[in-house]
Amino acid sequence: MTPVKIGILGLGTVGCGTVNVLARNGTDIAGRAGRGIEVVAAAARDIERERDCDTSGIRLTTDPGVVVDDPEVEVVVELMGGTETARDLVLRAIDAGKHVVTANKAMIALYGNEIFERAHARGVMVAFEAAVAGGIPIIKAIREGLAGNRIEWLAGIINGTGNFILTEMRDKGRDFEDVLAEAQSLGYAEADPTFDVEGIDAAHKLAILASIAFGIPLQFDRVAVEGISGITREDVSFAAELGYRIKHLGIARRMDNGYELRVHPTLIPERRLIANVDGVMNAVLVQGDAVGPTLYYGAGAGAEATASAVVADLVDVVRALTTDPENRVPHLAFQPDALSDHPVLAMEDVHTSFYLRLRTQDRPGVLADITRILGEHGISIEAILQREPDPQRGEATIIMLTHAVREGAMNEAITAVEALPHLLTPITRIRMEAL
Ligand code: NDP
Ligand code: HSE
């Protein structure tokens, strides 16, 4: 089948991330979507500038309208940012019967009600997973995975730049301005970084999350907004002394008399999982009446993390264009004819590190025998510990942590060590994963 042709408005951080992910993972993406995805046209302000992605074979223009109107383009991917021009272009694409994918939370928060109404009337999709929490599939999780629940509340760290700043201030004592400049150079911050530090970006995202969670229209203007610019290093360390972390949270809560919608810095007990979400990472805690609390975690900003969500939306659109509408998502994610026969490894061929506990006689040369056998099997030791729980009986407990090794080699080494006369009991082994 011929690939679906897409046009991208914007070749900045997310635009180029998307081009790169589509190029690198093209085969798997086509296997899931049922058809390939080809970028045929793209717009940027300066098309002479060197980009972080390969644009060969893509028609480049400085006029995003040319991409929208391009008869070959079936899906318009809006990654320019801004609100007014982006809205006009998205509505133009919808009117032309084209599906739209966007990462633009500001545009969705402000004009989403109008855009969705128009898309509904025209029978096209507008997908916006990347608009909230970067690479975390939080929209899909709430809209699909939690569809059986009445959502009671949600609370999230939903601005990567702000969390990066707070984390660096706390851990390294760095200055606000200095960390913000780094977040900008890493491509995390909005074109206007006051959106990040004053909580506006988080408010855009919270408005979107609240709509999806509670089934209410987008109401950005009803979100109470406070940013992190007033937080000092002193506050961060006083909070720490009291056992708390300061995090910028977006909170949406269903109350008997209405919905709370608010974003602001918040003290959270330091043992809570969400208090330990650091750097550019985001996390969203969602409380459903049936499932209870669920937590979603991942990179909240950055080129490829955000592209991950953009491409997931593209796959959804392509499936809708391609497959039986009654059976849009393949049961095993990939189309049946795209399933791979790459083998599942036997446990002997799996590589992990190991914790080993050995009970031995406490004699000279015992440790040397054990390490020699491990060495002969290519097993390298990361740490070693010896305890003598009962010196009177001349016994010792030896604990070893190894570097990663093939399980088959470890099995052989254990058999050989257990055959030594000084071993008193079988070896206890527990696999280790750094994850
Ligand atoms: P960038 O500023 O890096 O990229 C914007 C791109 O759009 C640039 O290539 C720019 O061209 C182009 N552009 C802007 N205006 C025009 C115009 N009028 N005509 C033609 N081209 C134009 O932004 P990001 O990639 O960071 O963000 C894009 C969108 O994704 C925004 O809505 C943002 O909120 C959202 N987003 C960003 C995330 C991130 O981590 N960065 C994460 C999640 C969402 P040129 O390069 O020539 O200047
Ligand atoms: N500027 C945003 C952030 C990008 O830092 O979270 C991701 O939406």
Short mmCIF file of C-alpha atoms and ligand atoms in Angstrom, two decimals:
data_model
loop_
_atom_site.label_atom_id
_atom_site.label_comp_id
_atom_site.label_asym_id
_atom_site.label_seq_id
_atom_site.Cartn_x
_atom_site.Cartn_y
_atom_site.Cartn_z
CA MET A 1 0.00 0.00 0.00
CA THR A 2 1.24 3.51 -0.73
CA PRO A 3 2.40 5.52 2.28
CA VAL A 4 0.20 8.21 3.79
CA LYS A 5 1.59 11.61 2.84
CA ILE A 6 1.91 14.17 5.59
CA GLY A 7 2.93 17.83 5.77
CA ILE A 8 4.62 19.32 8.83
CA LEU A 9 4.20 22.96 9.88
CA GLY A 10 7.38 23.76 11.83
CA LEU A 11 10.78 22.07 11.77
CA GLY A 12 12.01 23.13 15.20
CA THR A 13 12.57 20.94 18.26
CA VAL A 14 9.43 18.81 17.87
CA GLY A 15 9.17 19.02 14.06
CA CYS A 16 12.67 17.69 13.56
CA GLY A 17 12.21 15.14 16.35
CA THR A 18 9.17 13.85 14.46
CA VAL A 19 11.03 13.65 11.13
CA ASN A 20 13.84 11.73 12.85
CA VAL A 21 11.59 9.24 14.66
CA LEU A 22 9.57 8.58 11.48
CA ALA A 23 12.80 7.93 9.56
CA ARG A 24 14.44 5.76 12.21
CA ASN A 25 11.42 3.64 13.20
CA GLY A 26 9.65 3.70 9.84
CA THR A 27 9.35 -0.06 9.48
CA ASP A 28 7.83 -0.64 12.92
CA ILE A 29 5.56 2.38 12.57
CA ALA A 30 4.25 1.09 9.22
CA GLY A 31 3.76 -2.33 10.80
CA ARG A 32 1.56 -0.82 13.47
CA ALA A 33 -0.28 1.68 11.29
CA GLY A 34 -0.89 -0.60 8.32
CA ARG A 35 0.80 1.86 5.94
CA GLY A 36 4.02 3.83 5.85
CA ILE A 37 4.08 7.53 6.71
CA GLU A 38 5.98 9.87 4.38
CA VAL A 39 6.79 13.51 5.06
CA VAL A 40 6.36 15.18 1.69
CA ALA A 41 6.21 18.88 2.66
CA ALA A 42 7.22 21.08 5.57
CA ALA A 43 7.27 24.75 6.50
CA ALA A 44 9.72 26.80 8.55
CA ARG A 45 10.48 30.50 8.76
CA ASP A 46 14.02 30.07 7.47
CA ILE A 47 14.36 27.20 5.02
CA GLU A 48 18.05 27.87 4.34
CA ARG A 49 19.07 27.14 7.94
CA GLU A 50 20.71 23.82 8.75
CA ARG A 51 18.28 21.57 10.65
CA ASP A 52 18.63 18.80 13.22
CA CYS A 53 16.92 16.42 10.79
CA ASP A 54 17.37 15.24 7.25
CA THR A 55 14.99 17.24 5.06
CA SER A 56 16.11 15.78 1.73
CA GLY A 57 13.10 14.69 -0.29
CA ILE A 58 10.80 17.06 1.64
CA ARG A 59 9.39 20.10 -0.20
CA LEU A 60 10.28 23.08 2.00
CA THR A 61 8.47 26.40 2.09
CA THR A 62 8.31 29.45 4.32
CA ASP A 63 4.53 29.57 3.86
CA PRO A 64 2.70 27.03 6.04
CA GLY A 65 -0.45 27.63 4.00
CA VAL A 66 1.29 26.03 1.02
CA VAL A 67 1.71 22.82 3.03
CA VAL A 68 -1.90 22.86 4.18
CA ASP A 69 -3.15 23.39 0.61
CA ASP A 70 -0.75 20.87 -0.94
CA PRO A 71 -3.09 18.37 -2.66
CA GLU A 72 -0.71 15.52 -1.90
CA VAL A 73 -0.80 16.18 1.89
CA GLU A 74 -3.45 14.03 3.60
CA VAL A 75 -2.54 14.82 7.21
CA VAL A 76 -1.34 18.20 8.52
CA VAL A 77 0.98 18.08 11.53
CA GLU A 78 1.03 21.47 13.27
CA LEU A 79 4.28 21.94 15.24
CA MET A 80 4.79 25.69 14.86
CA GLY A 81 3.38 26.91 18.13
CA GLY A 82 1.57 30.20 18.67
CA THR A 83 -2.19 30.52 18.67
CA GLU A 84 -3.82 32.73 16.06
CA THR A 85 -1.93 31.67 12.92
CA ALA A 86 -1.86 28.05 14.07
CA ARG A 87 -5.64 28.10 14.64
CA ASP A 88 -6.28 29.57 11.18
CA LEU A 89 -4.09 26.95 9.53
CA VAL A 90 -5.67 24.08 11.46
CA LEU A 91 -9.19 25.26 10.56
CA ARG A 92 -8.08 25.59 6.93
CA ALA A 93 -6.80 22.01 6.98
CA ILE A 94 -10.05 20.76 8.53
CA ASP A 95 -12.13 22.63 5.96
CA ALA A 96 -10.08 20.92 3.27
CA GLY A 97 -11.01 17.53 4.81
CA LYS A 98 -7.53 16.85 6.17
CA HIS A 99 -6.79 15.20 9.48
CA VAL A 100 -4.69 17.20 11.92
CA VAL A 101 -2.10 16.23 14.53
CA THR A 102 -0.79 18.95 16.83
CA ALA A 103 1.40 19.42 19.92
CA ASN A 104 0.07 22.93 20.47
CA LYS A 105 -1.54 23.06 23.93
CA ALA A 106 -1.95 26.84 23.84
CA MET A 107 -4.01 26.60 20.65
CA ILE A 108 -6.07 23.65 21.92
CA ALA A 109 -6.70 25.27 25.31
CA LEU A 110 -7.84 28.53 23.72
CA TYR A 111 -9.53 27.40 20.51
CA GLY A 112 -10.08 23.67 21.00
CA ASN A 113 -13.87 23.95 21.40
CA GLU A 114 -14.15 25.67 18.02
CA ILE A 115 -11.61 23.38 16.34
CA PHE A 116 -13.24 20.17 17.56
CA GLU A 117 -16.71 21.34 16.54
CA ARG A 118 -15.45 22.09 13.03
CA ALA A 119 -13.57 18.78 12.84
CA HIS A 120 -16.66 16.90 14.00
CA ALA A 121 -18.79 18.56 11.34
CA ARG A 122 -16.19 17.81 8.64
CA GLY A 123 -15.60 14.22 9.85
CA VAL A 124 -11.86 14.54 10.37
CA MET A 125 -9.62 13.74 13.32
CA VAL A 126 -7.72 16.28 15.41
CA ALA A 127 -5.22 14.46 17.61
CA PHE A 128 -3.20 16.22 20.31
CA GLU A 129 -1.53 13.67 22.59
CA ALA A 130 1.76 15.62 22.52
CA ALA A 131 0.02 18.72 23.87
CA VAL A 132 0.03 17.38 27.45
CA ALA A 133 3.02 15.98 29.36
CA GLY A 134 5.29 15.50 26.33
CA GLY A 135 5.86 11.80 25.70
CA ILE A 136 3.49 10.41 28.34
CA PRO A 137 0.37 8.98 26.66
CA ILE A 138 -1.83 10.57 29.32
CA ILE A 139 -4.66 11.60 27.02
CA LYS A 140 -5.03 8.08 25.69
CA ALA A 141 -4.78 6.69 29.23
CA ILE A 142 -7.60 8.85 30.56
CA ARG A 143 -9.76 8.79 27.44
CA GLU A 144 -9.43 5.07 26.75
CA GLY A 145 -7.73 3.18 29.56
CA LEU A 146 -9.79 4.80 32.35
CA ALA A 147 -13.02 5.05 30.35
CA GLY A 148 -14.88 2.94 32.91
CA ASN A 149 -14.15 5.32 35.77
CA ARG A 150 -15.63 8.44 37.20
CA ILE A 151 -12.46 10.53 37.52
CA GLU A 152 -12.44 12.16 40.94
CA TRP A 153 -9.26 14.19 40.67
CA LEU A 154 -5.94 14.42 38.95
CA ALA A 155 -2.73 16.14 39.92
CA GLY A 156 0.38 16.41 37.82
CA ILE A 157 3.77 17.88 37.25
CA ILE A 158 2.99 18.97 33.72
CA ASN A 159 5.69 21.46 32.84
CA GLY A 160 9.12 19.98 32.20
CA THR A 161 10.97 23.29 32.20
CA GLY A 162 9.58 24.31 35.60
CA ASN A 163 10.37 20.94 37.13
CA PHE A 164 13.88 21.04 35.66
CA ILE A 165 14.42 24.48 37.23
CA LEU A 166 13.10 23.45 40.67
CA THR A 167 15.18 20.26 40.65
CA GLU A 168 18.44 21.99 39.68
CA MET A 169 17.85 24.73 42.28
CA ARG A 170 17.31 22.10 44.99
CA ASP A 171 20.03 19.60 44.04
CA LYS A 172 22.78 21.89 42.80
CA GLY A 173 21.89 25.25 44.31
CA ARG A 174 21.84 26.77 40.83
CA ASP A 175 20.27 30.12 40.01
CA PHE A 176 16.86 30.32 38.42
CA GLU A 177 17.99 32.31 35.35
CA ASP A 178 20.94 30.04 34.68
CA VAL A 179 18.80 26.87 34.71
CA LEU A 180 16.11 28.48 32.57
CA ALA A 181 18.74 29.32 29.93
CA GLU A 182 19.81 25.66 29.92
CA ALA A 183 16.19 24.48 29.55
CA GLN A 184 15.86 26.81 26.56
CA SER A 185 19.02 25.49 24.94
CA LEU A 186 17.78 21.91 25.44
CA GLY A 187 14.56 22.76 23.57
CA TYR A 188 12.29 22.27 26.62
CA ALA A 189 11.03 25.82 27.04
CA GLU A 190 8.23 27.53 25.14
CA ALA A 191 9.08 30.24 22.59
CA ASP A 192 8.04 32.65 25.36
CA PRO A 193 9.54 31.06 28.50
CA THR A 194 7.31 33.11 30.82
CA PHE A 195 4.64 30.57 29.79
CA ASP A 196 6.73 27.93 31.58
CA VAL A 197 7.78 29.86 34.67
CA GLU A 198 4.50 31.69 35.26
CA GLY A 199 2.38 28.54 35.03
CA ILE A 200 0.55 29.44 31.81
CA ASP A 201 1.79 26.38 29.92
CA ALA A 202 0.73 24.13 32.81
CA ALA A 203 -2.66 25.86 32.86
CA HIS A 204 -3.13 25.17 29.13
CA LYS A 205 -2.42 21.51 29.80
CA LEU A 206 -4.60 21.33 32.89
CA ALA A 207 -7.55 22.79 30.98
CA ILE A 208 -7.14 19.99 28.42
CA LEU A 209 -6.78 17.26 31.04
CA ALA A 210 -9.82 18.48 32.98
CA SER A 211 -11.98 18.41 29.85
CA ILE A 212 -10.98 14.86 29.08
CA ALA A 213 -11.27 13.69 32.67
CA PHE A 214 -14.59 15.31 33.54
CA GLY A 215 -16.28 15.75 30.16
CA ILE A 216 -16.44 19.54 30.34
CA PRO A 217 -15.67 22.11 27.62
CA LEU A 218 -12.17 23.60 27.54
CA GLN A 219 -12.08 26.49 30.00
CA PHE A 220 -8.55 27.84 30.16
CA ASP A 221 -9.78 31.19 31.44
CA ARG A 222 -11.18 29.48 34.58
CA VAL A 223 -7.85 27.97 35.65
CA ALA A 224 -6.24 29.67 38.66
CA VAL A 225 -2.60 30.22 37.73
CA GLU A 226 0.52 30.74 39.82
CA GLY A 227 4.05 30.05 38.56
CA ILE A 228 7.39 29.25 40.15
CA SER A 229 9.09 32.61 39.71
CA GLY A 230 8.44 33.52 43.35
CA ILE A 231 10.08 30.35 44.73
CA THR A 232 13.52 30.94 46.22
CA ARG A 233 16.30 28.53 47.09
CA GLU A 234 15.47 29.30 50.74
CA ASP A 235 11.90 28.03 50.33
CA VAL A 236 13.20 24.89 48.69
CA SER A 237 15.59 24.16 51.57
CA PHE A 238 13.14 25.08 54.36
CA ALA A 239 10.59 22.74 52.79
CA ALA A 240 13.26 20.01 52.65
CA GLU A 241 14.07 20.49 56.36
CA LEU A 242 10.40 19.89 57.10
CA GLY A 243 10.31 16.74 54.97
CA TYR A 244 8.66 18.22 51.88
CA ARG A 245 9.50 18.90 48.24
CA ILE A 246 8.18 21.89 46.34
CA LYS A 247 6.68 20.88 43.01
CA HIS A 248 4.67 22.88 40.51
CA LEU A 249 1.38 20.99 40.26
CA GLY A 250 -1.67 21.22 38.09
CA ILE A 251 -4.69 20.02 40.06
CA ALA A 252 -8.21 19.30 38.80
CA ARG A 253 -10.72 18.02 41.35
CA ARG A 254 -14.41 17.22 41.11
CA MET A 255 -16.30 18.74 44.06
CA ASP A 256 -20.03 18.64 44.80
CA ASN A 257 -20.34 22.28 43.90
CA GLY A 258 -18.04 22.42 40.87
CA TYR A 259 -14.52 21.72 39.65
CA GLU A 260 -11.29 22.98 41.14
CA LEU A 261 -8.85 23.90 38.36
CA ARG A 262 -5.54 25.29 39.62
CA VAL A 263 -1.81 25.32 38.96
CA HIS A 264 0.65 26.48 41.60
CA PRO A 265 3.77 25.52 43.55
CA THR A 266 2.85 22.91 46.15
CA LEU A 267 4.59 21.27 49.12
CA ILE A 268 4.37 17.47 48.85
CA PRO A 269 5.63 14.99 51.49
CA GLU A 270 9.03 13.85 50.22
CA ARG A 271 8.14 10.13 50.36
CA ARG A 272 5.35 10.46 47.80
CA LEU A 273 6.32 9.05 44.39
CA ILE A 274 5.36 12.27 42.66
CA ALA A 275 7.66 14.27 44.97
CA ASN A 276 10.57 12.31 43.48
CA VAL A 277 9.81 13.14 39.85
CA ASP A 278 12.81 15.28 38.93
CA GLY A 279 14.37 17.18 36.06
CA VAL A 280 12.40 17.39 32.83
CA MET A 281 10.29 14.40 33.82
CA ASN A 282 6.54 14.81 34.24
CA ALA A 283 4.05 12.66 36.14
CA VAL A 284 0.29 12.68 36.40
CA LEU A 285 -1.63 11.02 39.23
CA VAL A 286 -5.22 10.20 38.30
CA GLN A 287 -7.81 9.03 40.83
CA GLY A 288 -10.65 7.00 39.33
CA ASP A 289 -13.54 5.70 41.42
CA ALA A 290 -13.05 2.12 40.21
CA VAL A 291 -9.32 1.79 39.70
CA GLY A 292 -8.17 4.06 42.54
CA PRO A 293 -4.97 6.04 42.05
CA THR A 294 -2.86 5.49 38.91
CA LEU A 295 0.41 7.23 38.10
CA TYR A 296 1.85 8.06 34.67
CA TYR A 297 5.49 9.11 34.36
CA GLY A 298 7.85 10.10 31.55
CA ALA A 299 9.72 12.87 29.78
CA GLY A 300 7.60 16.01 29.68
CA ALA A 301 9.47 17.88 26.97
CA GLY A 302 12.21 17.48 24.39
CA ALA A 303 12.48 16.61 20.71
CA GLU A 304 12.03 12.85 20.50
CA ALA A 305 9.98 12.38 23.67
CA THR A 306 7.38 14.74 22.25
CA ALA A 307 7.76 13.24 18.78
CA SER A 308 6.86 9.88 20.33
CA ALA A 309 3.39 11.25 21.11
CA VAL A 310 3.07 13.02 17.74
CA VAL A 311 3.88 9.80 15.90
CA ALA A 312 1.45 7.80 18.06
CA ASP A 313 -1.28 10.19 16.96
CA LEU A 314 -0.18 9.80 13.35
CA VAL A 315 -0.45 6.03 13.69
CA ASP A 316 -4.01 6.45 15.02
CA VAL A 317 -4.93 8.67 12.08
CA VAL A 318 -3.38 6.31 9.56
CA ARG A 319 -5.19 3.34 11.10
CA ALA A 320 -8.45 5.23 10.77
CA LEU A 321 -7.66 5.99 7.14
CA THR A 322 -6.58 2.48 6.37
CA THR A 323 -8.24 -0.26 8.34
CA ASP A 324 -11.68 -1.57 9.00
CA PRO A 325 -13.27 1.16 11.17
CA GLU A 326 -14.89 -1.52 13.32
CA ASN A 327 -11.47 -2.89 14.20
CA ARG A 328 -9.21 0.14 14.17
CA VAL A 329 -6.45 -0.94 16.56
CA PRO A 330 -4.90 -4.33 15.73
CA HIS A 331 -5.27 -6.80 18.58
CA LEU A 332 -1.52 -7.12 18.96
CA ALA A 333 -0.75 -3.47 18.06
CA PHE A 334 0.92 -4.48 14.77
CA GLN A 335 -1.08 -5.39 11.68
CA PRO A 336 -1.34 -9.23 11.45
CA ASP A 337 0.93 -9.41 8.40
CA ALA A 338 3.52 -7.21 10.10
CA LEU A 339 4.07 -9.43 13.13
CA SER A 340 7.74 -10.29 13.51
CA ASP A 341 9.20 -13.78 13.91
CA HIS A 342 12.22 -12.48 15.82
CA PRO A 343 12.74 -15.22 18.44
CA VAL A 344 12.14 -14.99 22.19
CA LEU A 345 15.46 -15.68 23.90
CA ALA A 346 15.97 -18.76 26.04
CA MET A 347 16.62 -17.81 29.66
CA GLU A 348 20.24 -19.06 29.26
CA ASP A 349 20.82 -16.28 26.71
CA VAL A 350 19.48 -13.47 28.87
CA HIS A 351 22.10 -11.05 30.28
CA THR A 352 21.71 -9.71 33.82
CA SER A 353 23.83 -8.87 36.81
CA PHE A 354 23.55 -11.12 39.87
CA TYR A 355 23.55 -10.99 43.65
CA LEU A 356 25.11 -14.22 44.95
CA ARG A 357 25.06 -15.41 48.55
CA LEU A 358 27.36 -18.33 49.43
CA ARG A 359 27.76 -20.15 52.74
CA THR A 360 31.23 -21.62 52.92
CA GLN A 361 33.83 -22.96 55.28
CA ASP A 362 36.07 -20.11 56.43
CA ARG A 363 39.39 -21.48 55.15
CA PRO A 364 42.32 -19.91 53.25
CA GLY A 365 41.90 -20.25 49.49
CA VAL A 366 38.09 -20.59 49.48
CA LEU A 367 37.49 -17.14 48.04
CA ALA A 368 40.30 -17.62 45.54
CA ASP A 369 38.69 -20.87 44.28
CA ILE A 370 35.31 -19.17 43.89
CA THR A 371 36.62 -16.09 42.07
CA ARG A 372 38.78 -18.29 39.81
CA ILE A 373 35.72 -20.27 38.70
CA LEU A 374 33.73 -17.11 38.13
CA GLY A 375 36.61 -15.62 36.13
CA GLU A 376 36.86 -18.78 33.99
CA HIS A 377 33.20 -18.26 33.07
CA GLY A 378 33.74 -14.61 32.10
CA ILE A 379 31.98 -13.31 35.22
CA SER A 380 33.32 -10.07 36.59
CA ILE A 381 32.68 -9.10 40.21
CA GLU A 382 31.38 -5.62 41.00
CA ALA A 383 31.37 -5.85 44.82
CA ILE A 384 32.15 -8.41 47.47
CA LEU A 385 31.28 -8.65 51.15
CA GLN A 386 32.25 -11.29 53.72
CA ARG A 387 30.46 -11.93 57.00
CA GLU A 388 31.27 -14.48 59.69
CA PRO A 389 27.97 -15.12 61.41
CA ASP A 390 29.41 -17.93 63.48
CA PRO A 391 33.26 -17.75 63.69
CA GLN A 392 33.30 -20.60 66.25
CA ARG A 393 32.00 -22.97 63.59
CA GLY A 394 34.48 -21.69 60.99
CA GLU A 395 31.76 -20.65 58.57
CA ALA A 396 31.49 -17.54 56.43
CA THR A 397 28.81 -15.89 54.32
CA ILE A 398 30.09 -14.30 51.13
CA ILE A 399 27.95 -11.84 49.18
CA MET A 400 28.93 -10.94 45.63
CA LEU A 401 27.44 -8.55 43.09
CA THR A 402 28.46 -9.32 39.52
CA HIS A 403 28.46 -7.32 36.32
CA ALA A 404 26.04 -8.41 33.61
CA VAL A 405 26.65 -11.92 32.32
CA ARG A 406 24.86 -14.46 30.16
CA GLU A 407 22.62 -16.57 32.40
CA GLY A 408 23.96 -19.79 30.88
CA ALA A 409 27.50 -18.88 31.96
CA MET A 410 26.27 -18.09 35.46
CA ASN A 411 24.45 -21.45 35.66
CA GLU A 412 27.66 -23.29 34.73
CA ALA A 413 29.72 -21.26 37.19
CA ILE A 414 27.25 -21.91 40.01
CA THR A 415 27.32 -25.64 39.32
CA ALA A 416 31.13 -25.60 39.43
CA VAL A 417 31.28 -23.52 42.63
CA GLU A 418 28.67 -25.68 44.34
CA ALA A 419 30.88 -28.72 43.59
CA LEU A 420 33.69 -27.23 45.69
CA PRO A 421 34.09 -29.15 48.96
CA HIS A 422 33.95 -25.94 51.08
CA LEU A 423 30.43 -24.96 50.01
CA LEU A 424 27.96 -25.69 52.81
CA THR A 425 24.62 -24.93 51.12
CA PRO A 426 23.41 -24.26 47.59
CA ILE A 427 24.13 -20.72 46.36
CA THR A 428 21.34 -18.17 46.57
CA ARG A 429 21.18 -16.00 43.47
CA ILE A 430 18.95 -13.04 42.72
CA ARG A 431 19.04 -11.23 39.39
CA MET A 432 19.70 -7.46 39.41
CA GLU A 433 18.35 -4.85 37.00
CA ALA A 434 19.46 -1.21 36.97
CA LEU A 435 16.40 -0.28 34.89
P1 NDP B 1 10.37 25.58 17.92
O1 NDP B 1 10.41 27.04 18.15
O2 NDP B 1 11.59 24.78 18.16
O3 NDP B 1 9.89 25.29 16.43
C1 NDP B 1 8.89 26.02 15.78
C2 NDP B 1 9.03 25.79 14.29
O4 NDP B 1 7.96 26.44 13.62
C3 NDP B 1 10.33 26.38 13.72
O5 NDP B 1 10.86 25.48 12.77
C4 NDP B 1 9.89 27.66 13.04
O6 NDP B 1 10.69 28.00 11.94
C5 NDP B 1 8.49 27.27 12.59
N1 NDP B 1 7.60 28.41 12.48
C6 NDP B 1 7.10 29.19 13.47
N2 NDP B 1 6.28 30.12 12.99
C7 NDP B 1 6.26 29.93 11.65
C8 NDP B 1 5.61 30.60 10.58
N3 NDP B 1 4.79 31.64 10.78
N4 NDP B 1 5.81 30.15 9.34
C9 NDP B 1 6.62 29.09 9.11
N5 NDP B 1 7.25 28.42 10.08
C10 NDP B 1 7.08 28.84 11.34
O7 NDP B 1 9.15 25.04 18.79
P2 NDP B 1 8.95 23.58 19.40
O8 NDP B 1 9.28 22.56 18.39
O9 NDP B 1 9.61 23.53 20.72
O10 NDP B 1 7.39 23.59 19.71
C11 NDP B 1 6.45 23.40 18.69
C12 NDP B 1 5.07 23.16 19.30
O11 NDP B 1 5.14 21.98 20.10
C13 NDP B 1 4.59 24.28 20.24
O12 NDP B 1 3.21 24.37 20.14
C14 NDP B 1 5.00 23.75 21.63
O13 NDP B 1 4.19 24.29 22.65
C15 NDP B 1 4.74 22.28 21.45
N6 NDP B 1 5.46 21.41 22.34
C16 NDP B 1 6.82 21.54 22.49
C17 NDP B 1 7.51 20.68 23.28
C18 NDP B 1 8.98 20.77 23.47
O14 NDP B 1 9.54 19.98 24.25
N7 NDP B 1 9.68 21.66 22.79
C19 NDP B 1 6.82 19.58 24.00
C20 NDP B 1 5.39 19.51 23.76
C21 NDP B 1 4.77 20.40 22.95
P3 NDP B 1 12.26 28.36 12.13
O15 NDP B 1 12.91 27.13 12.62
O16 NDP B 1 12.75 28.74 10.78
O17 NDP B 1 12.29 29.49 13.12
N1 HSE B 2 7.63 23.97 27.51
C1 HSE B 2 6.95 22.77 27.80
C2 HSE B 2 7.48 22.14 29.08
C3 HSE B 2 7.10 21.80 26.66
O1 HSE B 2 8.59 22.52 29.49
O2 HSE B 2 6.83 21.30 29.65
C4 HSE B 2 6.30 20.55 26.81
O3 HSE B 2 4.93 20.80 26.74
#
